[in-house]
C-alpha cells in the first residue's frame, strides 16, 4: 500500500454498507449530515468484473455498468476520499481483479465477511467465510499485498468469544487497516441484543482500529452514538439502520 493513501479509521462516524440503501445519493446525504466515511452497498465480485467503466458527463459521475445498462456502482469526485468499496467475494483472485477496477476512485476496499443472507452463504461469501480462516487470510493478504489503498473487512462475531478473538487476531495479521464488528452471530437478527462486550474485548486485544456496529436498536439520536462508542470501547462507530431511518443522526443537531 502507498503510504500517501493511508487513512485514519479512528474517531470516525461511519455509514455502514447496506444493500439497496448505500447508493451514491444516500452516501452523499450522509456526508452532508456529518458522516466521516461512507461504505457503498456490497458489490459482488462477478458483477464488478463484468461491468464497464463509463464517465457519465450528464451526472458528473463515474459509472460501472453491465451490458443491459444496470449500474453496478456509481461514484463521484465529491466522495472519493470518503467512500469505501465493499466487496462480496469468496475467491482471492476475483477479489483482486475486482478491487483493481475501482482502486483509483475509492479510498479503501472492504471485504464483506458478515452477511448472513442465503445468497451470500451459498456462494461462500459473507458470514460463510467466518468458518474458513485460511480463505479469509488468503483473500485479505492478496488484497493488502497488491493494492495501493487500505483494505478492511467487516465481520460478525462467532458464538464463542475465544473463537472470535482468534479470528480477529488472524485478520489483523494480514495487514488490514481496520476491522468492523457487527456483534451478532450469523444466526442472530436485530431483535437479539448486540454483544457489546465482545467488541470491547476485541478493541482491547487488537492494535488496529476496531469499528463498532450493530447498535442501531439503541441509537435514536446523536448522543446515543456517543454512548454506544463508550460501551464498546471501539475506535469508531458504524451505523446502518439508525442512519437509514434518520440520516441526520450524524448531525449533532439531527
mmCIF file of C-alpha atoms in Angstrom:
data_model
loop_
_atom_site.group_PDB
_atom_site.id
_atom_site.type_symbol
_atom_site.label_atom_id
_atom_site.label_comp_id
_atom_site.label_asym_id
_atom_site.label_seq_id
_atom_site.Cartn_x
_atom_site.Cartn_y
_atom_site.Cartn_z
ATOM 1 C CA UNK A 1 0.000 0.000 0.000
ATOM 2 C CA UNK A 2 1.162 3.509 -0.850
ATOM 3 C CA UNK A 3 1.807 5.382 2.424
ATOM 4 C CA UNK A 4 0.285 8.517 0.896
ATOM 5 C CA UNK A 5 -3.056 6.710 0.742
ATOM 6 C CA UNK A 6 -3.207 5.793 4.427
ATOM 7 C CA UNK A 7 -6.418 6.956 6.093
ATOM 8 C CA UNK A 8 -7.165 7.046 9.787
ATOM 9 C CA UNK A 9 -10.084 4.816 10.778
ATOM 10 C CA UNK A 10 -10.106 6.153 14.337
ATOM 11 C CA UNK A 11 -12.617 8.654 15.745
ATOM 12 C CA UNK A 12 -14.984 8.267 12.814
ATOM 13 C CA UNK A 13 -18.756 8.135 12.472
ATOM 14 C CA UNK A 14 -19.402 5.873 9.522
ATOM 15 C CA UNK A 15 -22.306 4.958 7.244
ATOM 16 C CA UNK A 16 -22.484 1.155 7.101
ATOM 17 C CA UNK A 17 -22.807 -0.835 3.879
ATOM 18 C CA UNK A 18 -26.497 -1.539 3.194
ATOM 19 C CA UNK A 19 -27.894 -3.394 0.183
ATOM 20 C CA UNK A 20 -30.249 -1.223 -1.897
ATOM 21 C CA UNK A 21 -29.648 1.665 0.515
ATOM 22 C CA UNK A 22 -25.982 2.606 0.324
ATOM 23 C CA UNK A 23 -26.127 4.088 -3.170
ATOM 24 C CA UNK A 24 -24.476 7.363 -4.184
ATOM 25 C CA UNK A 25 -27.353 9.713 -3.192
ATOM 26 C CA UNK A 26 -27.542 8.188 0.297
ATOM 27 C CA UNK A 27 -23.782 8.314 0.733
ATOM 28 C CA UNK A 28 -23.599 11.975 -0.265
ATOM 29 C CA UNK A 29 -26.509 12.810 2.022
ATOM 30 C CA UNK A 30 -24.763 11.064 4.921
ATOM 31 C CA UNK A 31 -21.580 13.039 4.251
ATOM 32 C CA UNK A 32 -23.575 16.268 4.131
ATOM 33 C CA UNK A 33 -25.069 15.379 7.524
ATOM 34 C CA UNK A 34 -21.695 14.778 9.129
ATOM 35 C CA UNK A 35 -20.632 11.199 8.412
ATOM 36 C CA UNK A 36 -16.848 10.933 8.215
ATOM 37 C CA UNK A 37 -16.727 7.865 5.974
ATOM 38 C CA UNK A 38 -19.321 6.011 3.887
ATOM 39 C CA UNK A 39 -19.437 2.421 2.645
ATOM 40 C CA UNK A 40 -21.177 1.519 -0.593
ATOM 41 C CA UNK A 41 -23.622 -1.372 -0.652
ATOM 42 C CA UNK A 42 -21.987 -4.774 -1.089
ATOM 43 C CA UNK A 43 -20.944 -5.372 -4.705
ATOM 44 C CA UNK A 44 -20.413 -8.993 -5.775
ATOM 45 C CA UNK A 45 -17.068 -9.652 -7.469
ATOM 46 C CA UNK A 46 -18.565 -11.151 -10.649
ATOM 47 C CA UNK A 47 -20.690 -8.025 -11.188
ATOM 48 C CA UNK A 48 -17.877 -5.508 -10.945
ATOM 49 C CA UNK A 49 -15.591 -7.730 -13.029
ATOM 50 C CA UNK A 50 -18.197 -7.824 -15.825
ATOM 51 C CA UNK A 51 -19.013 -4.119 -15.601
ATOM 52 C CA UNK A 52 -17.676 -1.490 -17.971
ATOM 53 C CA UNK A 53 -16.327 1.803 -16.689
ATOM 54 C CA UNK A 54 -18.170 4.839 -18.023
ATOM 55 C CA UNK A 55 -17.662 8.579 -17.443
ATOM 56 C CA UNK A 56 -21.216 9.902 -17.110
ATOM 57 C CA UNK A 57 -20.836 13.535 -18.158
ATOM 58 C CA UNK A 58 -24.541 14.250 -17.688
ATOM 59 C CA UNK A 59 -24.490 13.333 -13.993
ATOM 60 C CA UNK A 60 -20.845 14.073 -13.352
ATOM 61 C CA UNK A 61 -20.340 10.528 -12.097
ATOM 62 C CA UNK A 62 -18.141 7.545 -12.766
ATOM 63 C CA UNK A 63 -20.374 4.558 -13.523
ATOM 64 C CA UNK A 64 -19.665 0.844 -13.718
ATOM 65 C CA UNK A 65 -22.434 -0.695 -15.820
ATOM 66 C CA UNK A 66 -23.424 -4.108 -17.160
ATOM 67 C CA UNK A 67 -24.301 -4.752 -20.802
ATOM 68 C CA UNK A 68 -28.021 -4.282 -20.079
ATOM 69 C CA UNK A 69 -27.393 -0.819 -18.644
ATOM 70 C CA UNK A 70 -27.641 -1.829 -14.992
ATOM 71 C CA UNK A 71 -25.453 0.400 -12.838
ATOM 72 C CA UNK A 72 -23.397 -1.823 -10.546
ATOM 73 C CA UNK A 73 -21.504 1.012 -8.852
ATOM 74 C CA UNK A 74 -21.673 4.775 -9.213
ATOM 75 C CA UNK A 75 -19.379 7.300 -7.561
ATOM 76 C CA UNK A 76 -18.169 10.875 -7.965
ATOM 77 C CA UNK A 77 -15.218 13.066 -7.036
ATOM 78 C CA UNK A 78 -17.031 14.582 -4.056
ATOM 79 C CA UNK A 79 -16.893 11.297 -2.142
ATOM 80 C CA UNK A 80 -13.596 9.947 -3.469
ATOM 81 C CA UNK A 81 -11.660 10.497 -0.235
ATOM 82 C CA UNK A 82 -14.545 9.215 1.907
ATOM 83 C CA UNK A 83 -16.025 6.159 0.187
ATOM 84 C CA UNK A 84 -15.099 2.560 0.964
ATOM 85 C CA UNK A 85 -15.958 -0.037 -1.666
ATOM 86 C CA UNK A 86 -17.441 -3.148 -0.062
ATOM 87 C CA UNK A 87 -16.780 -6.343 -1.962
ATOM 88 C CA UNK A 88 -18.629 -9.641 -1.760
ATOM 89 C CA UNK A 89 -16.242 -12.439 -2.694
ATOM 90 C CA UNK A 90 -15.140 -15.976 -1.915
ATOM 91 C CA UNK A 91 -12.030 -16.034 -4.075
ATOM 92 C CA UNK A 92 -8.747 -14.147 -3.728
ATOM 93 C CA UNK A 93 -8.082 -13.836 -7.463
ATOM 94 C CA UNK A 94 -11.545 -12.477 -8.237
ATOM 95 C CA UNK A 95 -11.286 -10.178 -5.246
ATOM 96 C CA UNK A 96 -8.082 -8.645 -6.578
ATOM 97 C CA UNK A 97 -9.415 -8.226 -10.123
ATOM 98 C CA UNK A 98 -12.500 -6.524 -8.702
ATOM 99 C CA UNK A 99 -10.575 -4.238 -6.374
ATOM 100 C CA UNK A 100 -8.152 -3.186 -9.106
ATOM 101 C CA UNK A 101 -11.077 -1.922 -11.202
ATOM 102 C CA UNK A 102 -12.055 0.628 -8.553
ATOM 103 C CA UNK A 103 -8.700 1.217 -6.867
ATOM 104 C CA UNK A 104 -8.247 4.713 -8.275
ATOM 105 C CA UNK A 105 -11.734 6.006 -7.447
ATOM 106 C CA UNK A 106 -12.317 4.914 -3.831
ATOM 107 C CA UNK A 107 -10.413 5.453 -0.600
ATOM 108 C CA UNK A 108 -10.374 1.819 0.597
ATOM 109 C CA UNK A 109 -11.703 -1.656 -0.176
ATOM 110 C CA UNK A 110 -13.648 -3.684 2.388
ATOM 111 C CA UNK A 111 -14.372 -7.409 2.250
ATOM 112 C CA UNK A 112 -17.818 -8.456 3.467
ATOM 113 C CA UNK A 113 -17.380 -11.303 5.925
ATOM 114 C CA UNK A 114 -20.592 -10.831 7.855
ATOM 115 C CA UNK A 115 -23.638 -11.017 5.585
ATOM 116 C CA UNK A 116 -25.893 -13.859 6.834
ATOM 117 C CA UNK A 117 -28.214 -13.912 3.815
ATOM 118 C CA UNK A 118 -28.734 -17.206 1.981
ATOM 119 C CA UNK A 119 -27.357 -15.831 -1.292
ATOM 120 C CA UNK A 120 -24.048 -14.946 0.343
ATOM 121 C CA UNK A 121 -23.757 -18.150 2.344
ATOM 122 C CA UNK A 122 -24.449 -20.415 -0.655
ATOM 123 C CA UNK A 123 -21.814 -18.525 -2.623
ATOM 124 C CA UNK A 124 -19.252 -18.978 0.126
ATOM 125 C CA UNK A 125 -19.263 -15.237 0.794
ATOM 126 C CA UNK A 126 -20.179 -13.065 3.758
ATOM 127 C CA UNK A 127 -20.571 -14.919 7.048
ATOM 128 C CA UNK A 128 -19.651 -18.210 5.347
ATOM 129 C CA UNK A 129 -16.049 -17.004 5.436
ATOM 130 C CA UNK A 130 -16.073 -16.892 9.236
ATOM 131 C CA UNK A 131 -15.723 -20.672 9.218
ATOM 132 C CA UNK A 132 -12.853 -20.603 6.703
ATOM 133 C CA UNK A 133 -9.941 -18.777 8.354
ATOM 134 C CA UNK A 134 -7.410 -19.847 5.733
ATOM 135 C CA UNK A 135 -9.638 -18.472 2.974
ATOM 136 C CA UNK A 136 -10.019 -15.253 4.964
ATOM 137 C CA UNK A 137 -6.246 -14.990 5.265
ATOM 138 C CA UNK A 138 -5.714 -15.672 1.551
ATOM 139 C CA UNK A 139 -8.228 -13.076 0.374
ATOM 140 C CA UNK A 140 -7.098 -10.313 2.712
ATOM 141 C CA UNK A 141 -3.373 -10.942 2.253
ATOM 142 C CA UNK A 142 -3.762 -10.913 -1.523
ATOM 143 C CA UNK A 143 -5.546 -7.563 -1.422
ATOM 144 C CA UNK A 144 -3.217 -5.963 1.135
ATOM 145 C CA UNK A 145 -0.118 -7.002 -0.815
ATOM 146 C CA UNK A 146 -1.371 -5.815 -4.197
ATOM 147 C CA UNK A 147 -3.421 -2.649 -3.644
ATOM 148 C CA UNK A 148 -2.194 0.908 -3.179
ATOM 149 C CA UNK A 149 -5.155 1.750 -0.913
ATOM 150 C CA UNK A 150 -6.147 0.390 2.526
ATOM 151 C CA UNK A 151 -8.019 -2.881 2.918
ATOM 152 C CA UNK A 152 -10.542 -3.518 5.693
ATOM 153 C CA UNK A 153 -13.117 -6.175 6.480
ATOM 154 C CA UNK A 154 -16.464 -6.340 8.235
ATOM 155 C CA UNK A 155 -17.400 -9.438 10.213
ATOM 156 C CA UNK A 156 -19.991 -10.856 12.578
ATOM 157 C CA UNK A 157 -18.895 -12.469 15.815
ATOM 158 C CA UNK A 158 -18.722 -16.194 16.450
ATOM 159 C CA UNK A 159 -20.743 -17.696 19.330
ATOM 160 C CA UNK A 160 -17.583 -18.122 21.387
ATOM 161 C CA UNK A 161 -15.620 -15.033 22.443
ATOM 162 C CA UNK A 162 -12.401 -17.064 22.358
ATOM 163 C CA UNK A 163 -13.026 -18.175 18.768
ATOM 164 C CA UNK A 164 -13.913 -14.608 17.810
ATOM 165 C CA UNK A 165 -10.678 -13.271 19.307
ATOM 166 C CA UNK A 166 -8.652 -15.913 17.462
ATOM 167 C CA UNK A 167 -10.320 -14.913 14.203
ATOM 168 C CA UNK A 168 -9.798 -11.165 14.589
ATOM 169 C CA UNK A 169 -6.148 -11.687 15.515
ATOM 170 C CA UNK A 170 -5.687 -13.701 12.331
ATOM 171 C CA UNK A 171 -7.382 -10.913 10.383
ATOM 172 C CA UNK A 172 -5.126 -8.308 11.996
ATOM 173 C CA UNK A 173 -2.058 -10.349 10.981
ATOM 174 C CA UNK A 174 -2.932 -9.946 7.286
ATOM 175 C CA UNK A 175 -2.173 -6.219 7.417
ATOM 176 C CA UNK A 176 -5.687 -4.817 7.142
ATOM 177 C CA UNK A 177 -6.108 -1.180 8.159
ATOM 178 C CA UNK A 178 -9.208 -1.713 10.314
ATOM 179 C CA UNK A 179 -11.930 -4.205 11.161
ATOM 180 C CA UNK A 180 -15.653 -3.548 11.612
ATOM 181 C CA UNK A 181 -17.513 -5.769 14.070
ATOM 182 C CA UNK A 182 -21.261 -6.434 13.916
ATOM 183 C CA UNK A 183 -21.568 -8.051 17.321
ATOM 184 C CA UNK A 184 -24.232 -10.600 16.481
ATOM 185 C CA UNK A 185 -23.684 -14.138 15.222
ATOM 186 C CA UNK A 186 -24.672 -15.371 11.783
ATOM 187 C CA UNK A 187 -27.991 -16.720 13.093
ATOM 188 C CA UNK A 188 -28.903 -13.694 15.213
ATOM 189 C CA UNK A 189 -31.161 -10.899 13.985
ATOM 190 C CA UNK A 190 -31.720 -7.254 15.028
ATOM 191 C CA UNK A 191 -34.139 -8.315 17.784
ATOM 192 C CA UNK A 192 -31.257 -10.056 19.546
ATOM 193 C CA UNK A 193 -29.010 -7.902 21.741
ATOM 194 C CA UNK A 194 -25.723 -6.724 20.277
ATOM 195 C CA UNK A 195 -22.770 -8.269 22.089
ATOM 196 C CA UNK A 196 -21.090 -5.002 23.014
ATOM 197 C CA UNK A 197 -18.862 -6.818 25.493
ATOM 198 C CA UNK A 198 -17.363 -8.776 22.570
ATOM 199 C CA UNK A 199 -16.476 -5.536 20.790
ATOM 200 C CA UNK A 200 -14.899 -4.200 23.971
ATOM 201 C CA UNK A 201 -12.724 -7.302 24.350
ATOM 202 C CA UNK A 202 -11.745 -7.152 20.678
ATOM 203 C CA UNK A 203 -10.851 -3.472 20.998
ATOM 204 C CA UNK A 204 -8.624 -4.285 23.967
ATOM 205 C CA UNK A 205 -6.935 -7.145 22.085
ATOM 206 C CA UNK A 206 -6.092 -5.521 18.740
ATOM 207 C CA UNK A 207 -3.738 -2.731 17.725
ATOM 208 C CA UNK A 208 -5.651 -1.810 14.562
ATOM 209 C CA UNK A 209 -8.801 0.346 14.716
ATOM 210 C CA UNK A 210 -11.978 -1.510 15.635
ATOM 211 C CA UNK A 211 -15.262 -0.153 14.249
ATOM 212 C CA UNK A 212 -18.343 -0.941 16.347
ATOM 213 C CA UNK A 213 -21.532 -1.905 14.502
ATOM 214 C CA UNK A 214 -24.902 -3.398 15.422
ATOM 215 C CA UNK A 215 -26.131 -0.822 17.910
ATOM 216 C CA UNK A 216 -28.886 0.835 15.872
ATOM 217 C CA UNK A 217 -31.637 -0.618 18.062
ATOM 218 C CA UNK A 218 -30.473 1.632 20.917
ATOM 219 C CA UNK A 219 -29.444 4.630 18.805
ATOM 220 C CA UNK A 220 -32.107 7.281 18.280
ATOM 221 C CA UNK A 221 -30.058 10.470 18.412
ATOM 222 C CA UNK A 222 -26.505 11.734 18.087
ATOM 223 C CA UNK A 223 -25.893 11.419 21.831
ATOM 224 C CA UNK A 224 -26.751 7.711 21.663
ATOM 225 C CA UNK A 225 -23.839 7.252 19.252
ATOM 226 C CA UNK A 226 -21.508 8.552 21.935
ATOM 227 C CA UNK A 227 -22.944 6.089 24.469
ATOM 228 C CA UNK A 228 -22.530 3.138 22.071
ATOM 229 C CA UNK A 229 -18.965 4.281 21.463
ATOM 230 C CA UNK A 230 -18.301 4.339 25.199
ATOM 231 C CA UNK A 231 -19.975 0.967 25.837
ATOM 232 C CA UNK A 232 -17.878 -0.807 23.191
ATOM 233 C CA UNK A 233 -14.559 0.969 23.680
ATOM 234 C CA UNK A 234 -14.181 0.932 19.896
ATOM 235 C CA UNK A 235 -12.092 3.254 17.736
ATOM 236 C CA UNK A 236 -15.078 4.292 15.610
ATOM 237 C CA UNK A 237 -18.800 3.688 15.208
ATOM 238 C CA UNK A 238 -20.651 2.430 12.129
ATOM 239 C CA UNK A 239 -24.405 2.962 11.695
ATOM 240 C CA UNK A 240 -26.793 1.080 9.420
ATOM 241 C CA UNK A 241 -30.495 1.049 10.347
ATOM 242 C CA UNK A 242 -30.248 4.136 12.551
ATOM 243 C CA UNK A 243 -28.876 6.073 9.576
ATOM 244 C CA UNK A 244 -31.384 4.527 7.166
ATOM 245 C CA UNK A 245 -34.257 5.689 9.379
ATOM 246 C CA UNK A 246 -32.754 9.123 10.008
ATOM 247 C CA UNK A 247 -29.614 10.111 8.133
ATOM 248 C CA UNK A 248 -29.346 13.306 10.187
ATOM 249 C CA UNK A 249 -28.269 11.032 13.067
ATOM 250 C CA UNK A 250 -24.718 12.010 12.061
ATOM 251 C CA UNK A 251 -25.517 15.653 12.813
ATOM 252 C CA UNK A 252 -25.254 16.924 16.395
ATOM 253 C CA UNK A 253 -28.489 18.805 15.787
ATOM 254 C CA UNK A 254 -30.189 15.944 13.939
#
